[in-house]
Amino acid sequence: MIFEVDRQDIRTTRVVDAAPTTLGRGQVRLNVERFAFTSNNISYAIAGDMLDYWGFFPADAPWGRIPAIGDGGLHFGFYPMADELVVQAERRGDHGFRDVGPHRTDHAATYTDFRDIEAEAAFDVDRIDEYLLLWGMLMTSFLIDDQLGSRGFEGASTAIVTSASSKTSISLASCLAARADVQAIGLTSDRNRAFVEGLGLYDRVATYDEVTEPDSSVRAGLVDMAGKAQVRADIHRQYNASLAFSISVGATHWDQRDADPSPLPGPAPEFFFAPGQRAKRVEDWGPPGSRPPTASFWTAAPTQPPVSSASRSRRRRHHERPQGAGQPGPLRKQQEGGALSDDPVDPPLVIGGAFSSPYSLKMRAVLRYRHIQHRWVLRNSRWDDLPPPPVPVIPVLAWPDGAGGYRDVMVDSSPQITRLEDEHRDRSVVPTDPALAFIDFLLEDFADEWVTKAMYHFRWTYEPDIEKAGLLLPLDRNLQLPDDAHAAAHDFVIERQVSRRALVGSTTANTPIIEDSYRNVLDILHAHLAQRDFLFGDRPGRTDFALYGQLKPLLWWDPTPTAIAVARAPRAVNWLERVDDLAWLPVDGDAGWSALDELEETVHALLIEAGRTYAPFMLANDDALESGADEVVCIIDGAEYRQGPFKYQGKCLQWLREAYADLDTDDRARVDTVLAGTGCGMLFE
């Protein structure tokens, strides 16, 4: 089995079967046990002709075989995405061999060597997955820093790194962070900004459309990982003579790489070829198998952030054979065979939140259910010892840095759940069926982005609810708040929150839409809980925790919606107390999920409610953002709904669409069948 792409259009792919090769003299058959597939492989395809990557593993035109860093029986090297590879082997000392086949004679040793992982000083067999994913990028970043350092960074005091969220850029940022005389500016998309800022490795993070006018006194250089022609041209033109160097490394934005035909001011872009720089350093570092500086870079404690951040925060899949797409991007979880552990950690992960925050309650419940060691801290209280998050929202999750502190922080509950799925195998909240996982992801967003409107509306519309919130919320962080300060905080909180009602849709005109939807959700949940304990079977999924977070204030805290719930949906009121701490719930491996075609009618009813309210709102919000309008206007059940647009909800819709596109053809068809007639399908048309 061999995975191939059309060399002229790499979106076109095929998997072909090949008869086993009969071995000749000096040949070795390597069974490909696993390989890493990352954006770096796209760079290999883009440069396939220029650097002869297509020549590594020849295929019949117009097809090509993209090289991938892989493991063939504990031999680390470049492999095709295939079941096996036959090489003409020539022993290279005690640490491996080289492919000396006639088609490999012009290729750098980096690409033709196969190293015995167990014999290499730089390798740890227990971290093989991390090596496959990160070693190539880590080596490249080390060599970029090494080359620039040997040139004194051409007099530059600032390095601008594009595609700042990529693994190679993260590793390079770690190298640059060790240099006191060079600052690093990371350029990334708006979607990835919070993640990149949370790494704490760049001196400054900006989006591609925020490249500011340069300070003429600052000499800067560009390390272009993105290959985004327009961004590269903008930086050249803005910095002009102040640009000291321009190095082109990758093409993560390969679909935007068409060159600007006009000449670029400043230095000519220089293509960085990692094997060439490595060859220059072999004499200094010693032969393969010795411990070069790259080995220390991988294993030394001061450089753990790029390794741990990249391996933990980036979503990854573990494939032992080429296969189709797996679960939707935001839903993927660590598969069996990873090196991650659920053993207690010391110090534990910290969640910084507030008792009044639905998203804080959601994430605390997830941590409790999943048996993930953690410490709860009231954000901005005297116990709060966490660093500032990328953006000032809650909850904040903070991971220990190994030195007694917390440097690695992130916000946003949905990505937080995804990261925890990457790091912990047991008691997953993501269904094993990709199609069911997508439905769960969709309804999670319905709870987070639509049901939350009811939470805000009831609390800040009715006088008993307003007064209770105004009295109690200021005491969340400080029970010893003096009476005069408490009174002032009471007035401030009420004035601020009531004034924001229209912004989130809580208006007199919208009241029937929001309150009717709240009652519908209660009725559906009450009916469902008469049959099952959770929405998707005998164990909770993402939607269960999202609904819990939004409904807990409505059903247990705010007087007006609580009275409605107790009378209308007593099962739901009781259910919330259970979901608050499900650490007691027995879970048997991956068992307990419902089959997609056996979901209760109440789940279908919830999808209809989402299609009636959330779907038209999300589309209208997206249209408003696209057109630059200052108001979202849509029709829900014949009534006009209006509110201000929200960029974040535009991102949520984008993530949903990406997850839908990531489904393979069969799973997407199964999802379409479930969504048919609900109104939710309009989100993906």
PDB file of N, CA, C and O in Angstrom, residues 556-610:
ATOM      1  N   TRP A 556     -29.997  26.915  39.056  1.00  0.00           N
ATOM      2  CA  TRP A 556     -29.661  26.811  40.475  1.00  0.00           C
ATOM      3  C   TRP A 556     -29.351  28.153  41.141  1.00  0.00           C
ATOM      4  O   TRP A 556     -29.260  28.201  42.371  1.00  0.00           O
ATOM      5  N   TRP A 557     -29.177  29.210  40.382  1.00  0.00           N
ATOM      6  CA  TRP A 557     -28.661  30.441  40.992  1.00  0.00           C
ATOM      7  C   TRP A 557     -29.592  31.622  40.793  1.00  0.00           C
ATOM      8  O   TRP A 557     -29.963  32.289  41.755  1.00  0.00           O
ATOM      9  N   ASP A 558     -29.967  31.914  39.552  1.00  0.00           N
ATOM     10  CA  ASP A 558     -30.792  33.090  39.264  1.00  0.00           C
ATOM     11  C   ASP A 558     -32.266  32.779  39.543  1.00  0.00           C
ATOM     12  O   ASP A 558     -32.813  31.791  39.025  1.00  0.00           O
ATOM     13  N   PRO A 559     -32.943  33.585  40.352  1.00  0.00           N
ATOM     14  CA  PRO A 559     -34.287  33.239  40.838  1.00  0.00           C
ATOM     15  C   PRO A 559     -35.330  33.004  39.749  1.00  0.00           C
ATOM     16  O   PRO A 559     -36.086  32.034  39.818  1.00  0.00           O
ATOM     17  N   THR A 560     -35.381  33.880  38.745  1.00  0.00           N
ATOM     18  CA  THR A 560     -36.455  33.778  37.753  1.00  0.00           C
ATOM     19  C   THR A 560     -36.349  32.512  36.905  1.00  0.00           C
ATOM     20  O   THR A 560     -37.316  31.733  36.821  1.00  0.00           O
ATOM     21  N   PRO A 561     -35.209  32.234  36.258  1.00  0.00           N
ATOM     22  CA  PRO A 561     -35.134  31.005  35.454  1.00  0.00           C
ATOM     23  C   PRO A 561     -35.132  29.741  36.300  1.00  0.00           C
ATOM     24  O   PRO A 561     -35.581  28.686  35.832  1.00  0.00           O
ATOM     25  N   THR A 562     -34.650  29.830  37.550  1.00  0.00           N
ATOM     26  CA  THR A 562     -34.675  28.660  38.423  1.00  0.00           C
ATOM     27  C   THR A 562     -36.115  28.236  38.719  1.00  0.00           C
ATOM     28  O   THR A 562     -36.453  27.040  38.693  1.00  0.00           O
ATOM     29  N   ALA A 563     -36.979  29.211  38.988  1.00  0.00           N
ATOM     30  CA  ALA A 563     -38.381  28.896  39.266  1.00  0.00           C
ATOM     31  C   ALA A 563     -39.037  28.238  38.049  1.00  0.00           C
ATOM     32  O   ALA A 563     -39.821  27.285  38.187  1.00  0.00           O
ATOM     33  N   ILE A 564     -38.696  28.731  36.869  1.00  0.00           N
ATOM     34  CA  ILE A 564     -39.237  28.132  35.646  1.00  0.00           C
ATOM     35  C   ILE A 564     -38.765  26.686  35.513  1.00  0.00           C
ATOM     36  O   ILE A 564     -39.544  25.776  35.208  1.00  0.00           O
ATOM     37  N   ALA A 565     -37.477  26.454  35.767  1.00  0.00           N
ATOM     38  CA  ALA A 565     -36.888  25.128  35.591  1.00  0.00           C
ATOM     39  C   ALA A 565     -37.431  24.118  36.593  1.00  0.00           C
ATOM     40  O   ALA A 565     -37.715  22.969  36.250  1.00  0.00           O
ATOM     41  N   VAL A 566     -37.557  24.528  37.850  1.00  0.00           N
ATOM     42  CA  VAL A 566     -38.041  23.598  38.871  1.00  0.00           C
ATOM     43  C   VAL A 566     -39.450  23.120  38.530  1.00  0.00           C
ATOM     44  O   VAL A 566     -39.785  21.937  38.700  1.00  0.00           O
ATOM     45  N   ALA A 567     -40.267  24.024  38.031  1.00  0.00           N
ATOM     46  CA  ALA A 567     -41.633  23.649  37.680  1.00  0.00           C
ATOM     47  C   ALA A 567     -41.703  22.873  36.368  1.00  0.00           C
ATOM     48  O   ALA A 567     -42.552  21.995  36.209  1.00  0.00           O
ATOM     49  N   ARG A 568     -40.783  23.175  35.454  1.00  0.00           N
ATOM     50  CA  ARG A 568     -40.901  22.647  34.094  1.00  0.00           C
ATOM     51  C   ARG A 568     -39.989  21.440  33.838  1.00  0.00           C
ATOM     52  O   ARG A 568     -40.340  20.554  33.051  1.00  0.00           O
ATOM     53  N   ALA A 569     -38.822  21.404  34.463  1.00  0.00           N
ATOM     54  CA  ALA A 569     -37.830  20.367  34.137  1.00  0.00           C
ATOM     55  C   ALA A 569     -37.071  19.926  35.381  1.00  0.00           C
ATOM     56  O   ALA A 569     -35.858  20.104  35.482  1.00  0.00           O
ATOM     57  N   PRO A 570     -37.757  19.316  36.368  1.00  0.00           N
ATOM     58  CA  PRO A 570     -37.063  18.938  37.606  1.00  0.00           C
ATOM     59  C   PRO A 570     -35.932  17.933  37.367  1.00  0.00           C
ATOM     60  O   PRO A 570     -34.947  17.938  38.113  1.00  0.00           O
ATOM     61  N   ARG A 571     -36.069  17.063  36.374  1.00  0.00           N
ATOM     62  CA  ARG A 571     -34.978  16.122  36.107  1.00  0.00           C
ATOM     63  C   ARG A 571     -33.701  16.872  35.720  1.00  0.00           C
ATOM     64  O   ARG A 571     -32.598  16.489  36.117  1.00  0.00           O
ATOM     65  N   ALA A 572     -33.850  17.907  34.914  1.00  0.00           N
ATOM     66  CA  ALA A 572     -32.684  18.678  34.492  1.00  0.00           C
ATOM     67  C   ALA A 572     -32.028  19.375  35.679  1.00  0.00           C
ATOM     68  O   ALA A 572     -30.789  19.465  35.756  1.00  0.00           O
ATOM     69  N   VAL A 573     -32.840  19.878  36.601  1.00  0.00           N
ATOM     70  CA  VAL A 573     -32.287  20.542  37.788  1.00  0.00           C
ATOM     71  C   VAL A 573     -31.449  19.552  38.586  1.00  0.00           C
ATOM     72  O   VAL A 573     -30.322  19.860  39.010  1.00  0.00           O
ATOM     73  N   ASN A 574     -31.959  18.353  38.803  1.00  0.00           N
ATOM     74  CA  ASN A 574     -31.219  17.344  39.547  1.00  0.00           C
ATOM     75  C   ASN A 574     -29.979  16.880  38.780  1.00  0.00           C
ATOM     76  O   ASN A 574     -28.915  16.645  39.357  1.00  0.00           O
ATOM     77  N   TRP A 575     -30.109  16.751  37.462  1.00  0.00           N
ATOM     78  CA  TRP A 575     -29.006  16.284  36.606  1.00  0.00           C
ATOM     79  C   TRP A 575     -27.781  17.184  36.720  1.00  0.00           C
ATOM     80  O   TRP A 575     -26.644  16.712  36.727  1.00  0.00           O
ATOM     81  N   LEU A 576     -28.005  18.484  36.843  1.00  0.00           N
ATOM     82  CA  LEU A 576     -26.882  19.417  36.934  1.00  0.00           C
ATOM     83  C   LEU A 576     -26.010  19.132  38.153  1.00  0.00           C
ATOM     84  O   LEU A 576     -24.779  19.250  38.096  1.00  0.00           O
ATOM     85  N   GLU A 577     -26.630  18.767  39.255  1.00  0.00           N
ATOM     86  CA  GLU A 577     -25.858  18.454  40.449  1.00  0.00           C
ATOM     87  C   GLU A 577     -24.980  17.229  40.220  1.00  0.00           C
ATOM     88  O   GLU A 577     -23.861  17.141  40.724  1.00  0.00           O
ATOM     89  N   ARG A 578     -25.452  16.269  39.439  1.00  0.00           N
ATOM     90  CA  ARG A 578     -24.646  15.085  39.136  1.00  0.00           C
ATOM     91  C   ARG A 578     -23.458  15.446  38.264  1.00  0.00           C
ATOM     92  O   ARG A 578     -22.334  14.995  38.492  1.00  0.00           O
ATOM     93  N   VAL A 579     -23.720  16.240  37.204  1.00  0.00           N
ATOM     94  CA  VAL A 579     -22.661  16.557  36.240  1.00  0.00           C
ATOM     95  C   VAL A 579     -21.576  17.424  36.873  1.00  0.00           C
ATOM     96  O   VAL A 579     -20.426  17.400  36.437  1.00  0.00           O
ATOM     97  N   ASP A 580     -21.921  18.150  37.909  1.00  0.00           N
ATOM     98  CA  ASP A 580     -20.928  18.997  38.579  1.00  0.00           C
ATOM     99  C   ASP A 580     -19.693  18.201  38.988  1.00  0.00           C
ATOM    100  O   ASP A 580     -18.566  18.695  38.888  1.00  0.00           O
ATOM    101  N   ASP A 581     -19.883  16.972  39.415  1.00  0.00           N
ATOM    102  CA  ASP A 581     -18.742  16.129  39.796  1.00  0.00           C
ATOM    103  C   ASP A 581     -19.070  14.677  39.453  1.00  0.00           C
ATOM    104  O   ASP A 581     -19.721  13.976  40.219  1.00  0.00           O
ATOM    105  N   LEU A 582     -18.594  14.257  38.283  1.00  0.00           N
ATOM    106  CA  LEU A 582     -18.828  12.890  37.811  1.00  0.00           C
ATOM    107  C   LEU A 582     -17.611  11.999  38.011  1.00  0.00           C
ATOM    108  O   LEU A 582     -17.469  10.973  37.328  1.00  0.00           O
ATOM    109  N   ALA A 583     -16.753  12.360  38.941  1.00  0.00           N
ATOM    110  CA  ALA A 583     -15.573  11.527  39.197  1.00  0.00           C
ATOM    111  C   ALA A 583     -15.980  10.121  39.622  1.00  0.00           C
ATOM    112  O   ALA A 583     -15.226   9.162  39.422  1.00  0.00           O
ATOM    113  N   TRP A 584     -17.164   9.990  40.192  1.00  0.00           N
ATOM    114  CA  TRP A 584     -17.641   8.692  40.684  1.00  0.00           C
ATOM    115  C   TRP A 584     -18.138   7.784  39.578  1.00  0.00           C
ATOM    116  O   TRP A 584     -18.298   6.574  39.789  1.00  0.00           O
ATOM    117  N   LEU A 585     -18.442   8.334  38.400  1.00  0.00           N
ATOM    118  CA  LEU A 585     -19.102   7.562  37.343  1.00  0.00           C
ATOM    119  C   LEU A 585     -18.176   6.491  36.771  1.00  0.00           C
ATOM    120  O   LEU A 585     -17.096   6.808  36.267  1.00  0.00           O
ATOM    121  N   PRO A 586     -18.561   5.222  36.811  1.00  0.00           N
ATOM    122  CA  PRO A 586     -17.721   4.182  36.208  1.00  0.00           C
ATOM    123  C   PRO A 586     -17.767   4.267  34.688  1.00  0.00           C
ATOM    124  O   PRO A 586     -18.832   4.416  34.091  1.00  0.00           O
ATOM    125  N   VAL A 587     -16.581   4.178  34.056  1.00  0.00           N
ATOM    126  CA  VAL A 587     -16.470   4.226  32.598  1.00  0.00           C
ATOM    127  C   VAL A 587     -15.572   3.080  32.164  1.00  0.00           C
ATOM    128  O   VAL A 587     -14.479   2.897  32.708  1.00  0.00           O
ATOM    129  N   ASP A 588     -16.034   2.315  31.173  1.00  0.00           N
ATOM    130  CA  ASP A 588     -15.300   1.143  30.702  1.00  0.00           C
ATOM    131  C   ASP A 588     -14.643   1.448  29.364  1.00  0.00           C
ATOM    132  O   ASP A 588     -15.267   1.323  28.310  1.00  0.00           O
ATOM    133  N   GLY A 589     -13.387   1.890  29.394  1.00  0.00           N
ATOM    134  CA  GLY A 589     -12.643   2.148  28.166  1.00  0.00           C
ATOM    135  C   GLY A 589     -13.373   3.111  27.250  1.00  0.00           C
ATOM    136  O   GLY A 589     -13.765   4.205  27.651  1.00  0.00           O
ATOM    137  N   ASP A 590     -13.575   2.690  25.990  1.00  0.00           N
ATOM    138  CA  ASP A 590     -14.290   3.513  25.019  1.00  0.00           C
ATOM    139  C   ASP A 590     -15.752   3.118  24.895  1.00  0.00           C
ATOM    140  O   ASP A 590     -16.458   3.610  24.001  1.00  0.00           O
ATOM    141  N   ALA A 591     -16.217   2.244  25.754  1.00  0.00           N
ATOM    142  CA  ALA A 591     -17.605   1.788  25.674  1.00  0.00           C
ATOM    143  C   ALA A 591     -18.549   2.853  26.236  1.00  0.00           C
ATOM    144  O   ALA A 591     -18.141   3.756  26.969  1.00  0.00           O
ATOM    145  N   GLY A 592     -19.842   2.706  25.895  1.00  0.00           N
ATOM    146  CA  GLY A 592     -20.852   3.561  26.492  1.00  0.00           C
ATOM    147  C   GLY A 592     -21.427   4.620  25.582  1.00  0.00           C
ATOM    148  O   GLY A 592     -22.355   5.331  25.969  1.00  0.00           O
ATOM    149  N   TRP A 593     -20.899   4.750  24.345  1.00  0.00           N
ATOM    150  CA  TRP A 593     -21.438   5.745  23.422  1.00  0.00           C
ATOM    151  C   TRP A 593     -22.598   5.133  22.631  1.00  0.00           C
ATOM    152  O   TRP A 593     -22.563   3.971  22.244  1.00  0.00           O
ATOM    153  N   SER A 594     -23.599   5.934  22.346  1.00  0.00           N
ATOM    154  CA  SER A 594     -24.706   5.486  21.509  1.00  0.00           C
ATOM    155  C   SER A 594     -24.246   5.360  20.061  1.00  0.00           C
ATOM    156  O   SER A 594     -23.317   6.039  19.630  1.00  0.00           O
ATOM    157  N   ALA A 595     -24.908   4.497  19.310  1.00  0.00           N
ATOM    158  CA  ALA A 595     -24.686   4.443  17.868  1.00  0.00           C
ATOM    159  C   ALA A 595     -25.388   5.638  17.231  1.00  0.00           C
ATOM    160  O   ALA A 595     -26.449   6.075  17.677  1.00  0.00           O
ATOM    161  N   LEU A 596     -24.785   6.165  16.174  1.00  0.00           N
ATOM    162  CA  LEU A 596     -25.323   7.368  15.544  1.00  0.00           C
ATOM    163  C   LEU A 596     -26.759   7.162  15.071  1.00  0.00           C
ATOM    164  O   LEU A 596     -27.597   8.071  15.190  1.00  0.00           O
ATOM    165  N   ASP A 597     -27.048   5.977  14.541  1.00  0.00           N
ATOM    166  CA  ASP A 597     -28.391   5.729  14.015  1.00  0.00           C
ATOM    167  C   ASP A 597     -29.380   5.274  15.087  1.00  0.00           C
ATOM    168  O   ASP A 597     -30.515   4.923  14.782  1.00  0.00           O
ATOM    169  N   GLU A 598     -28.946   5.303  16.353  1.00  0.00           N
ATOM    170  CA  GLU A 598     -29.836   4.916  17.448  1.00  0.00           C
ATOM    171  C   GLU A 598     -30.006   6.032  18.474  1.00  0.00           C
ATOM    172  O   GLU A 598     -30.400   5.796  19.609  1.00  0.00           O
ATOM    173  N   LEU A 599     -29.698   7.267  18.071  1.00  0.00           N
ATOM    174  CA  LEU A 599     -29.846   8.392  18.988  1.00  0.00           C
ATOM    175  C   LEU A 599     -31.321   8.612  19.327  1.00  0.00           C
ATOM    176  O   LEU A 599     -32.211   8.414  18.479  1.00  0.00           O
ATOM    177  N   GLU A 600     -31.588   9.032  20.547  1.00  0.00           N
ATOM    178  CA  GLU A 600     -32.959   9.304  20.966  1.00  0.00           C
ATOM    179  C   GLU A 600     -33.554  10.460  20.143  1.00  0.00           C
ATOM    180  O   GLU A 600     -32.829  11.347  19.673  1.00  0.00           O
ATOM    181  N   GLU A 601     -34.864  10.454  20.023  1.00  0.00           N
ATOM    182  CA  GLU A 601     -35.553  11.527  19.314  1.00  0.00           C
ATOM    183  C   GLU A 601     -35.309  12.876  19.976  1.00  0.00           C
ATOM    184  O   GLU A 601     -35.386  13.923  19.336  1.00  0.00           O
ATOM    185  N   THR A 602     -35.028  12.847  21.265  1.00  0.00           N
ATOM    186  CA  THR A 602     -34.774  14.107  21.967  1.00  0.00           C
ATOM    187  C   THR A 602     -33.482  14.774  21.493  1.00  0.00           C
ATOM    188  O   THR A 602     -33.380  16.005  21.502  1.00  0.00           O
ATOM    189  N   VAL A 603     -32.491  13.989  21.089  1.00  0.00           N
ATOM    190  CA  VAL A 603     -31.279  14.584  20.510  1.00  0.00           C
ATOM    191  C   VAL A 603     -31.628  15.251  19.190  1.00  0.00           C
ATOM    192  O   VAL A 603     -31.160  16.361  18.877  1.00  0.00           O
ATOM    193  N   HIS A 604     -32.459  14.581  18.401  1.00  0.00           N
ATOM    194  CA  HIS A 604     -32.927  15.177  17.147  1.00  0.00           C
ATOM    195  C   HIS A 604     -33.688  16.471  17.433  1.00  0.00           C
ATOM    196  O   HIS A 604     -33.538  17.476  16.713  1.00  0.00           O
ATOM    197  N   ALA A 605     -34.487  16.482  18.491  1.00  0.00           N
ATOM    198  CA  ALA A 605     -35.240  17.687  18.859  1.00  0.00           C
ATOM    199  C   ALA A 605     -34.301  18.822  19.240  1.00  0.00           C
ATOM    200  O   ALA A 605     -34.562  19.997  18.920  1.00  0.00           O
ATOM    201  N   LEU A 606     -33.208  18.481  19.919  1.00  0.00           N
ATOM    202  CA  LEU A 606     -32.237  19.511  20.284  1.00  0.00           C
ATOM    203  C   LEU A 606     -31.561  20.079  19.031  1.00  0.00           C
ATOM    204  O   LEU A 606     -31.298  21.293  18.956  1.00  0.00           O
ATOM    205  N   LEU A 607     -31.279  19.233  18.057  1.00  0.00           N
ATOM    206  CA  LEU A 607     -30.714  19.709  16.789  1.00  0.00           C
ATOM    207  C   LEU A 607     -31.709  20.622  16.068  1.00  0.00           C
ATOM    208  O   LEU A 607     -31.315  21.632  15.456  1.00  0.00           O
ATOM    209  N   ILE A 608     -32.991  20.301  16.136  1.00  0.00           N
ATOM    210  CA  ILE A 608     -34.009  21.158  15.524  1.00  0.00           C
ATOM    211  C   ILE A 608     -34.032  22.519  16.213  1.00  0.00           C
ATOM    212  O   ILE A 608     -34.141  23.565  15.554  1.00  0.00           O
ATOM    213  N   GLU A 609     -33.924  22.511  17.548  1.00  0.00           N
ATOM    214  CA  GLU A 609     -33.879  23.788  18.275  1.00  0.00           C
ATOM    215  C   GLU A 609     -32.651  24.599  17.859  1.00  0.00           C
ATOM    216  O   GLU A 609     -32.732  25.817  17.684  1.00  0.00           O
ATOM    217  N   ALA A 610     -31.516  23.927  17.691  1.00  0.00           N
ATOM    218  CA  ALA A 610     -30.305  24.614  17.229  1.00  0.00           C
ATOM    219  C   ALA A 610     -30.494  25.145  15.816  1.00  0.00           C
ATOM    220  O   ALA A 610     -30.069  26.269  15.495  1.00  0.00           O
TER     221      ALA A 610
END
